[in-house]
Short mmCIF file of C-alpha atoms and ligand atoms in Angstrom, two decimals:
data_model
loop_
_atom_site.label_atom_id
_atom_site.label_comp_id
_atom_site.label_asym_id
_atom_site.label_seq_id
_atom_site.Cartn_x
_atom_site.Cartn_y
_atom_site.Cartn_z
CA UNK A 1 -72.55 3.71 56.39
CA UNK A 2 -74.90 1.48 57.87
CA UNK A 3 -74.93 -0.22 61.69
CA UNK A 4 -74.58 -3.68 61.21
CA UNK A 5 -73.73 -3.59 57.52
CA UNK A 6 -70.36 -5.89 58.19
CA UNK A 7 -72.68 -9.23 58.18
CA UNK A 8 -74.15 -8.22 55.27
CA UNK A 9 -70.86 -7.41 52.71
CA UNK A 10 -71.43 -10.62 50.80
CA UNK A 11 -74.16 -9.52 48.50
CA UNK A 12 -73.10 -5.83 48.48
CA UNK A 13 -69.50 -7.10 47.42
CA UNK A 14 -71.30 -9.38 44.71
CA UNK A 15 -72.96 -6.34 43.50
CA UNK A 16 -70.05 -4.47 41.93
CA UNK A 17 -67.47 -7.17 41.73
CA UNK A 18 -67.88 -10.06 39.17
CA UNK A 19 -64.91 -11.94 41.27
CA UNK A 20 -65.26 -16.01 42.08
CA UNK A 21 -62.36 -15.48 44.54
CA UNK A 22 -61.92 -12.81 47.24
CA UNK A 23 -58.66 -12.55 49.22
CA UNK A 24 -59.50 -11.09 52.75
CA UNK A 25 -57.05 -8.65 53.86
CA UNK A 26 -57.29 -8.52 57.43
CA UNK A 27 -55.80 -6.52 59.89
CA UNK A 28 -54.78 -8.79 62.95
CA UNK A 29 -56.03 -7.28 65.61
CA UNK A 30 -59.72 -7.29 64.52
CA UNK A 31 -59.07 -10.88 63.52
CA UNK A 32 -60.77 -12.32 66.43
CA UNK A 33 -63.05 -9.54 66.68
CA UNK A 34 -64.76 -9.32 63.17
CA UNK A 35 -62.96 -11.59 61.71
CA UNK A 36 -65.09 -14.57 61.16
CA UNK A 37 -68.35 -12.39 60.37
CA UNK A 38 -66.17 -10.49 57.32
CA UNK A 39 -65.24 -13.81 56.24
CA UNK A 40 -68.91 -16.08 56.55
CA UNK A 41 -70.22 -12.88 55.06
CA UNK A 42 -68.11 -13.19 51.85
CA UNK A 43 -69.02 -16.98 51.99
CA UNK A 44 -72.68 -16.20 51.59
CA UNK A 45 -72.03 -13.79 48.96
CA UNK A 46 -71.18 -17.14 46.74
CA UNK A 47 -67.34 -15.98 46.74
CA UNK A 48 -64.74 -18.46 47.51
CA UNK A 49 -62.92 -16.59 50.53
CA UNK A 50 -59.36 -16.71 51.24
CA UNK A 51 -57.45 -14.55 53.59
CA UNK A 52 -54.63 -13.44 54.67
CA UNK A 53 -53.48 -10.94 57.41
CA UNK A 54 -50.56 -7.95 58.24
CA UNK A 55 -50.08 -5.99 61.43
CA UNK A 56 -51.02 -2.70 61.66
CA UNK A 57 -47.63 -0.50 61.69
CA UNK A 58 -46.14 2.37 60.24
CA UNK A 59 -43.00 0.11 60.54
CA UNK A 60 -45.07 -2.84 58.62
CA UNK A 61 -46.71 -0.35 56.18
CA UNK A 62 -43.56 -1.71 53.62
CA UNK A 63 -43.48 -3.21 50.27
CA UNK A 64 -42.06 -6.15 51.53
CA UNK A 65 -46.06 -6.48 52.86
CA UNK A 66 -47.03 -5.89 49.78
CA UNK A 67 -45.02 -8.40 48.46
CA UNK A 68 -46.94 -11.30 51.13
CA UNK A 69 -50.23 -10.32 50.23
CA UNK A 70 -49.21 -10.92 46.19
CA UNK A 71 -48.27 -14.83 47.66
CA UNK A 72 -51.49 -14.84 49.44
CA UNK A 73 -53.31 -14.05 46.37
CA UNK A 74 -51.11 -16.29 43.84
CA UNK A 75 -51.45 -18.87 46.42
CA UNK A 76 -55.19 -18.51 46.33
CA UNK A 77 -55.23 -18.50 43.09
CA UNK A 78 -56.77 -14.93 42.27
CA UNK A 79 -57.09 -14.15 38.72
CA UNK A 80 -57.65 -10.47 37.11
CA UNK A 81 -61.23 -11.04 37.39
CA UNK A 82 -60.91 -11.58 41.34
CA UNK A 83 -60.96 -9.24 44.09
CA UNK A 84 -58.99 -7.87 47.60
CA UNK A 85 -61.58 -7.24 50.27
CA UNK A 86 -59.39 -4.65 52.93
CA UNK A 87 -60.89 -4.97 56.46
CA UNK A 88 -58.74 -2.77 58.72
CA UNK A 89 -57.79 0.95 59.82
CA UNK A 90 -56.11 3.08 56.97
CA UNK A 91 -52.86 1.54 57.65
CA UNK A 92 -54.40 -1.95 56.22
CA UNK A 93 -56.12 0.09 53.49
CA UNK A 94 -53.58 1.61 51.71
CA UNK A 95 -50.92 -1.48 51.72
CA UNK A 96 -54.01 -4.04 50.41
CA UNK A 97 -55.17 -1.07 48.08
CA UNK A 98 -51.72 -0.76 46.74
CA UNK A 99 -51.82 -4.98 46.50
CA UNK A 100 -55.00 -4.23 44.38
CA UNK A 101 -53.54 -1.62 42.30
CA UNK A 102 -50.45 -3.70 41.22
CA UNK A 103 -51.29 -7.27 40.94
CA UNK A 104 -51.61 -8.56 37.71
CA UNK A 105 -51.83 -4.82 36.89
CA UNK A 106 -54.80 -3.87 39.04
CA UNK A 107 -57.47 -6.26 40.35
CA UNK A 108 -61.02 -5.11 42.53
CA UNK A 109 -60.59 -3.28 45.38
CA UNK A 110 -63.01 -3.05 48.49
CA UNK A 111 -62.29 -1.59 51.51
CA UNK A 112 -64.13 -1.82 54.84
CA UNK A 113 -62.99 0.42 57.38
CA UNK A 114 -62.65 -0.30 60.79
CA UNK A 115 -60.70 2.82 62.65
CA UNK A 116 -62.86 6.27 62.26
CA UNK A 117 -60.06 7.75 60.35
CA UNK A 118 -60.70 5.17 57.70
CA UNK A 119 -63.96 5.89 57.58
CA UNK A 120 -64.07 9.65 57.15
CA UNK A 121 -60.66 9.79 55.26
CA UNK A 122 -58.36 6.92 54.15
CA UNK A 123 -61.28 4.98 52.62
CA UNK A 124 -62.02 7.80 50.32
CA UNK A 125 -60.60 8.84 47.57
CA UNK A 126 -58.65 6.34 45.77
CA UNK A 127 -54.77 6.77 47.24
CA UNK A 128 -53.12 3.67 48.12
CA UNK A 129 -49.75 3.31 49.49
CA UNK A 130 -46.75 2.25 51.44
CA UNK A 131 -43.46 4.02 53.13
CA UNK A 132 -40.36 3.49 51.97
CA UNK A 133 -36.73 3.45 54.25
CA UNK A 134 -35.03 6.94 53.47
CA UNK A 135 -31.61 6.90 51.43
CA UNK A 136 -28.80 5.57 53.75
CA UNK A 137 -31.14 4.54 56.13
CA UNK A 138 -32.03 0.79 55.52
CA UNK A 139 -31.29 -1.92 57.51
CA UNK A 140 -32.78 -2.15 61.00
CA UNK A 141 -34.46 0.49 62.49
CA UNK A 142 -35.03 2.18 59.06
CA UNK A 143 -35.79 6.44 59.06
CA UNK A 144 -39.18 5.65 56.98
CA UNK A 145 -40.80 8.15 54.70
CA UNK A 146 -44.23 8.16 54.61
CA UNK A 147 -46.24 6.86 51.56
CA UNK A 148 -44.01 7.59 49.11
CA UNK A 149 -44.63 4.56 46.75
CA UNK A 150 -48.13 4.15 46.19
CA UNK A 151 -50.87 4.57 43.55
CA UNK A 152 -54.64 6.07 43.24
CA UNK A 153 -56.97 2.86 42.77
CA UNK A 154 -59.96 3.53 43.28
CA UNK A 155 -62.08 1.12 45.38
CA UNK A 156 -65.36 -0.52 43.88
CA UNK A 157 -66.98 -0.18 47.20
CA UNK A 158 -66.17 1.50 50.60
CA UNK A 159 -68.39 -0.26 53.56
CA UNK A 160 -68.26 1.16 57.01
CA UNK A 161 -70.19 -0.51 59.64
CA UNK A 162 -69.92 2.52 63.29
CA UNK A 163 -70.77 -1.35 65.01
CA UNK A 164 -66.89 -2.45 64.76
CA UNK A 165 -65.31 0.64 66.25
CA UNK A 166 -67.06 -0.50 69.78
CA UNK A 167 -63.58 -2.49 70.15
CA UNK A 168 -61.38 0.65 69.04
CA UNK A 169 -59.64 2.19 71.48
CA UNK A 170 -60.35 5.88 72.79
CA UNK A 171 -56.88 7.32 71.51
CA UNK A 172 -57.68 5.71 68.21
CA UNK A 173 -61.20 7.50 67.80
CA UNK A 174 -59.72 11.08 68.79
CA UNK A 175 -57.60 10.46 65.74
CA UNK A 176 -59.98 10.17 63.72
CA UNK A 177 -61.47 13.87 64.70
CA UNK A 178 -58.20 15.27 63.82
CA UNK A 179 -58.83 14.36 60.16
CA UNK A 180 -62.48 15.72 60.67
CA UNK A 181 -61.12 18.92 62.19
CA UNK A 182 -58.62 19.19 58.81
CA UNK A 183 -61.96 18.90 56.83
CA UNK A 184 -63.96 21.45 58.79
CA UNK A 185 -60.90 23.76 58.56
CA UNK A 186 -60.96 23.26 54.85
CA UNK A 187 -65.09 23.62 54.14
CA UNK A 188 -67.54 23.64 57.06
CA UNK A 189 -67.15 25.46 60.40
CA UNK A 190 -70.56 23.08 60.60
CA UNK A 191 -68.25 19.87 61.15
CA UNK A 192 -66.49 21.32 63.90
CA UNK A 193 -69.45 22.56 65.59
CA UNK A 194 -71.33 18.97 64.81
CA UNK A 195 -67.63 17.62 66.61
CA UNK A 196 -67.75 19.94 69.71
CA UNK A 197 -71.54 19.58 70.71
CA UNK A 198 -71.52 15.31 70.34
CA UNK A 199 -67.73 15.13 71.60
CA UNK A 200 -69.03 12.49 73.97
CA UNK A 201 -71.09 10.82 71.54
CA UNK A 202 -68.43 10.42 69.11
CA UNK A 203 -65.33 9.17 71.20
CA UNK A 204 -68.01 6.62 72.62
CA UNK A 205 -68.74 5.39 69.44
CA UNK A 206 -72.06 6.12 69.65
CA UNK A 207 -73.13 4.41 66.52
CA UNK A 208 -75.87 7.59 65.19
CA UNK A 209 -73.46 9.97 66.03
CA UNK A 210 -70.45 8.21 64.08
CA UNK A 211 -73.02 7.71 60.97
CA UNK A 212 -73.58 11.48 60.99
CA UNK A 213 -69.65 12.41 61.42
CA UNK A 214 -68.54 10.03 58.57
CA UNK A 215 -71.57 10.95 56.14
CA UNK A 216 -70.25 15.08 56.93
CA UNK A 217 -66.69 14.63 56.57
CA UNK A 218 -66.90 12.16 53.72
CA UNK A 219 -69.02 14.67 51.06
CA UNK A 220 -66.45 17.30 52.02
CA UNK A 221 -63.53 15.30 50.82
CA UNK A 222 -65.77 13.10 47.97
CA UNK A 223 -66.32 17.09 46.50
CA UNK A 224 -62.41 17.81 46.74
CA UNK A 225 -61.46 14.29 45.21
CA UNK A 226 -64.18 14.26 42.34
CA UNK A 227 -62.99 17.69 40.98
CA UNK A 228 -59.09 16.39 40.83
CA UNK A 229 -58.78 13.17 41.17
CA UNK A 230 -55.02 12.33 40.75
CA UNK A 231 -53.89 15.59 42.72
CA UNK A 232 -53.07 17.90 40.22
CA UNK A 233 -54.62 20.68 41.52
CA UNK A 234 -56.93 20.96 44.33
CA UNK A 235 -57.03 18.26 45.56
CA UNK A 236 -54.04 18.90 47.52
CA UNK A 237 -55.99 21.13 50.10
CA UNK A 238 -56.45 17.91 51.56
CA UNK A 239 -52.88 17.79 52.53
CA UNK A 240 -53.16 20.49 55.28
CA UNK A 241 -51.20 20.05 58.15
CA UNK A 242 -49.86 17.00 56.43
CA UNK A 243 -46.06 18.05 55.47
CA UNK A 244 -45.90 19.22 59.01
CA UNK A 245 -47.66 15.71 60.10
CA UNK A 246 -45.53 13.47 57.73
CA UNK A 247 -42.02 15.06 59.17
CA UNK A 248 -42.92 13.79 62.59
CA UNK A 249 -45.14 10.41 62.50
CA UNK A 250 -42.40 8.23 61.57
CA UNK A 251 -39.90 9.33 64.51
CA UNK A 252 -40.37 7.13 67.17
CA UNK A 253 -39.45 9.53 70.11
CA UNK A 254 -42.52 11.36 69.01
CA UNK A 255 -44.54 8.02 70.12
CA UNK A 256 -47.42 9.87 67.62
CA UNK A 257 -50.27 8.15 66.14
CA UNK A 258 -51.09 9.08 62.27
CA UNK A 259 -54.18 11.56 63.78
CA UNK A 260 -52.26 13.15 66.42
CA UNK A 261 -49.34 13.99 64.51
CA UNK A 262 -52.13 15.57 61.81
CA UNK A 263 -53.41 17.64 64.65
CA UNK A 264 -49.79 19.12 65.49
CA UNK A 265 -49.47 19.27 61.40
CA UNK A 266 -52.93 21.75 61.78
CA UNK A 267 -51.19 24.10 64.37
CA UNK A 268 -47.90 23.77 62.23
CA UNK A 269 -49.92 25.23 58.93
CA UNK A 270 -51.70 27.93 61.32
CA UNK A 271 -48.53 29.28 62.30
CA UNK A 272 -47.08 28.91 58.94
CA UNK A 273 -50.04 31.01 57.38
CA UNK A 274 -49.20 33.70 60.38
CA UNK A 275 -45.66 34.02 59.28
CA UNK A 276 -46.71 34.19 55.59
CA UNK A 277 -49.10 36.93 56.23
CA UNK A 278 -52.63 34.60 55.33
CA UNK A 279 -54.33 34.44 58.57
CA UNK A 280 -57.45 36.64 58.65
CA UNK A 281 -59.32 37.23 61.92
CA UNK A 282 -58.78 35.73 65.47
CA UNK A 283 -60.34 32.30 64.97
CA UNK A 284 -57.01 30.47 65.22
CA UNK A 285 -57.08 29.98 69.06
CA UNK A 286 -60.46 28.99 69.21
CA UNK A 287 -59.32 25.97 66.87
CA UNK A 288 -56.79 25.16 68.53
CA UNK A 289 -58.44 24.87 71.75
CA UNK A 290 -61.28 22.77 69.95
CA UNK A 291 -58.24 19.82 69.07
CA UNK A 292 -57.31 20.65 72.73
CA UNK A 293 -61.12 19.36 73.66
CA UNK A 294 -60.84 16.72 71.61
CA UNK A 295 -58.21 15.83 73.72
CA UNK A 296 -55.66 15.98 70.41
CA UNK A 297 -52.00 17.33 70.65
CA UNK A 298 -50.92 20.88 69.74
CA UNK A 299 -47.32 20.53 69.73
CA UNK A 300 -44.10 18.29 69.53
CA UNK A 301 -44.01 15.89 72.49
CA UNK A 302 -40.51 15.62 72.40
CA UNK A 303 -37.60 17.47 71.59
CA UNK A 304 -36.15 17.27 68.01
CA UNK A 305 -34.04 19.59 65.53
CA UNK A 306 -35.66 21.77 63.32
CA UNK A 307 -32.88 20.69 60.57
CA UNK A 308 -33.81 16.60 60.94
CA UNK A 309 -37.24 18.09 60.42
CA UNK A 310 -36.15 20.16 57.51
CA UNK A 311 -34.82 17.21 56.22
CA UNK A 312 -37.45 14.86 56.97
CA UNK A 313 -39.92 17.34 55.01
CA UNK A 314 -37.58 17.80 51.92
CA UNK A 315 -38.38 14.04 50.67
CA UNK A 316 -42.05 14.54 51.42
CA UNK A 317 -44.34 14.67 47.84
CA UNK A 318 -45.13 17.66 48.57
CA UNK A 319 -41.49 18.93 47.18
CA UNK A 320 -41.56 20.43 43.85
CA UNK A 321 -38.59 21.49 41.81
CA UNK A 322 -36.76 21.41 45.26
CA UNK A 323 -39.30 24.15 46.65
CA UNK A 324 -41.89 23.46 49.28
CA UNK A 325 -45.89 23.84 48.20
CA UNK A 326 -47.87 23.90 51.72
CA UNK A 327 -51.57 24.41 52.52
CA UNK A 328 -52.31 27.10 54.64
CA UNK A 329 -55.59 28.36 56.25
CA UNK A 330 -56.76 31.89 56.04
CA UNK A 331 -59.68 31.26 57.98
CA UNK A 332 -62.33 27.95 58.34
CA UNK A 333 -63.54 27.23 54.95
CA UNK A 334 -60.94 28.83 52.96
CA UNK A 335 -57.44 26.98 52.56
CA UNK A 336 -54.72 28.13 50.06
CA UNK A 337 -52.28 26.22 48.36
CA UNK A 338 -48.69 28.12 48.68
CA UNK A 339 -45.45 27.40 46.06
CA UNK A 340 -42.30 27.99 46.82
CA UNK A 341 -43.30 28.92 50.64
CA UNK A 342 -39.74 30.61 52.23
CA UNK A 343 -37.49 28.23 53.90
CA UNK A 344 -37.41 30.43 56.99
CA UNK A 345 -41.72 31.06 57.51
CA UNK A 346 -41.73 26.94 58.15
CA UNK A 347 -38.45 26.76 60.48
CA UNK A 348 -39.95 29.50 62.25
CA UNK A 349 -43.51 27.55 62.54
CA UNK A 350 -41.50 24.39 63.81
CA UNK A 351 -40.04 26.86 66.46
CA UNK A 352 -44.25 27.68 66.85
CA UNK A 353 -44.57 24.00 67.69
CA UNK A 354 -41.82 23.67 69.75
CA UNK A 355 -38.61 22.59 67.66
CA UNK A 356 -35.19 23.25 68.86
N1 NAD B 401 -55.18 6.79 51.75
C1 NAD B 401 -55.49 7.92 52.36
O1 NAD B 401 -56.10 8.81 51.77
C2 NAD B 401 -55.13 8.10 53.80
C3 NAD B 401 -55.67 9.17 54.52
C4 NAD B 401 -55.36 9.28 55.87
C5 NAD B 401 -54.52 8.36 56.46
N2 NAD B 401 -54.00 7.34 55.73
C6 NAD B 401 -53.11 6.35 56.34
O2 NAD B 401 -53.88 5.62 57.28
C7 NAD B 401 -53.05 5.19 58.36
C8 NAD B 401 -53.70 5.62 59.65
O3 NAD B 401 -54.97 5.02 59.70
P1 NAD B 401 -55.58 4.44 61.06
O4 NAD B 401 -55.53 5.47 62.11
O5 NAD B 401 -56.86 3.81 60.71
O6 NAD B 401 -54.46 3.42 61.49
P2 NAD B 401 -54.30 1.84 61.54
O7 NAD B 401 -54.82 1.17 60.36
O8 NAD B 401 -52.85 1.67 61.88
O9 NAD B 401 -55.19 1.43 62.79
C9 NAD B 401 -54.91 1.98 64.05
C10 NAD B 401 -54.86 0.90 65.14
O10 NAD B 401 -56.16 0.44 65.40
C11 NAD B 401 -56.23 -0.99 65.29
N3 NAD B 401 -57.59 -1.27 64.85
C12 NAD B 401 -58.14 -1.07 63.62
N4 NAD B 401 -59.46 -1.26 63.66
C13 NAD B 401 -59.77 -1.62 64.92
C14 NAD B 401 -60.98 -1.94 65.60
N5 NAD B 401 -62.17 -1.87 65.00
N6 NAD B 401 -60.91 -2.30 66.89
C15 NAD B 401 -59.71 -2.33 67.56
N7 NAD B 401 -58.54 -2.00 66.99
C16 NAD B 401 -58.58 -1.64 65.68
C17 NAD B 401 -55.10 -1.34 64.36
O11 NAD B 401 -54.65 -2.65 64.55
C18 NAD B 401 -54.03 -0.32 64.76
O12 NAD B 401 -53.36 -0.76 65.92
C19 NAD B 401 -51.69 5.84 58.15
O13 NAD B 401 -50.81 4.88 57.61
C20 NAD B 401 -51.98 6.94 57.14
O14 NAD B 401 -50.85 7.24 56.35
C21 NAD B 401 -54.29 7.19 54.42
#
């Protein structure tokens, strides 16, 4: 993390990848924006740049994406020795980590974030993936579910620059406190008392502040990751509010960004740990008023069935042996990772959030 580190990738890409070729993966929309400096960067490095680029939705987060970015890099020419450079939000992270992961069986991954949730989450930690269009539901308008093909690949290098989220929008940055918040509920009541006192700071994109924010959050999750790396344990705390999250993003009534539906996801695994009998003390509230601050939502925006819900959350990962395993806080800094968690405690925390 490093202001101004974007003009500088070449030589830090060079470092740690032995690659003649680099494919550019490049979101669209910072195209214009960073584009050119990503790319002469690479140049300087002494790699031979290509690139290619994919929009930046949940709708376009699809194999079939995959599937362009393997003709980008055949086209280009990229052997096993080469590498995919990801410069984009999490969205462009996962599909051209997945890219990475797959062709030619696995090839060097970097990724440069350029949304605050990629920085303090996405970037980390190795998962790469894409959604997939729920049985019967292909065709247009697929009912997607959310990263369910995917693989851990870890990247060779993550490189934020706080510079490049000057052009991200305001709704975007509060999205990436919502993954923050998830962290600070799972290990430091510090991180959401560093959020609350530079609020302003952050969602301004001051560039100190961001630094500070992304180096917190990120050794919170880089301890969670490095003690289970492929999710067979721990790890999963990372997953709170997630299930809840996951059920919701991809309905488009919901209009909900990836962070905002996390932040309804938190409240859903509060109320869950309520009607399970896990919360200790009275700090619940006072969290939820600090994603209210943050100017994050609290509950469903629009109306929807608990059982499409239900459903929707019965072909999440999370799903084992046909029983549901959710994360629930007892209190900030300790999370616990429930099996077989009743049917009726999570209809009744829907109802919390405002499910018919
Ligand atoms: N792999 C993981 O561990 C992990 C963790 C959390 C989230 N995710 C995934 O990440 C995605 C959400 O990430 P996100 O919020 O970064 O979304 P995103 O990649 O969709 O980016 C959000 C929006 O910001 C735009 N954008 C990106 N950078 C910009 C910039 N600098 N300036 C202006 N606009 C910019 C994008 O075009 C997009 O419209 C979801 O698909 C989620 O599933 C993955």
């Amino acid at each position: 993390m490093e202001s101004g580190s974007l003009g500088g990738i070449g030589p830090r890409v060079a470092a740690v990848c032995d690659a003649r070729r680099v494919l550019l993966v490049i979101d669209q929309a910072v195209v214009e924006t960073h584009g050119a400096v990503a790319h002469d960067a690479l140049a300087t490095g002494g790699f031979e740049v290509h690139a290619c680029t994919i929009e930046a939705d949940e709708h376009q987060k699809t194999i079939e994406t995959v599937a362009s970015i393997y003709q980008s890099a055949l086209a280009a020419g990229l052997d096993r020795h080469d590498a995919i450079v990801a410069v984009g939000g999490g969205l462009t992270g996962d599909v051209a980590g997945f890219a990475a992961a797959s062709y030619l069986r696995g090839i060097d991954f970097v990724a440069v974030p350029t949304t605050l949730l990629a920085m303090v989450d996405a970037s980390v930690g190795g998962k790469t993936g894409v959604n997939l269009p729920l049985p019967g539901h292909a065709g247009a308008g697929p009912r997607l579910g959310k990263n369910l093909a995917g693989a851990f690949w870890q990247p060779r290098l993550v490189l934020a620059d706080p510079e490049v989220l000057a052009t991200l929008d305001h709704r975007h940055r509060r999205c990436g406190l919502a993954e923050c918040a998830k962290h600070g509920l799972i290990a430091s009541e510090d991180l959401l008392d560093l959020i609350d006192s530079n609020l302003d700071a952050i969602t301004s994109a001051e560039p100190s502040s961001i630094a500070s924010l992304v180096d917190h959050a990120v050794r919170i999750k880089v301890v969670v990751v490095q003690e289970d790396e492929r999710e067979q344990g721990r790890r999963a705390v990372l997953n709170l509010g997630h299930t809840f999250a996951h059920a919701i993003e991809p309905i488009e009534a919901m209009d909900l960004l990836h962070g905002e539906a996390v932040s309804i996801g938190l409240v859903g695994a509060i109320e869950l740990s309520r009607n399970l009998g896990r919360l200790e003390g009275d700090w619940s509230e006072g969290f939820i008023q600090r994603l209210k601050r943050i100017g994050l939502p609290t509950r469903l925006p629009a109306p929807v069935a608990t059982a499409e819900l239900m459903m929707r959350m019965g072909y999440d990962k999370k799903l084992e042996g046909g029983c549901h395993t959710l994360v629930v806080p007892h209190c900030p800094g300790r999370v616990e990772i429930v099996s077989d968690v009743a049917e009726d405690a999570i209809v009744a925390a829907w109802a919390a959030l405002g499910a018919d």
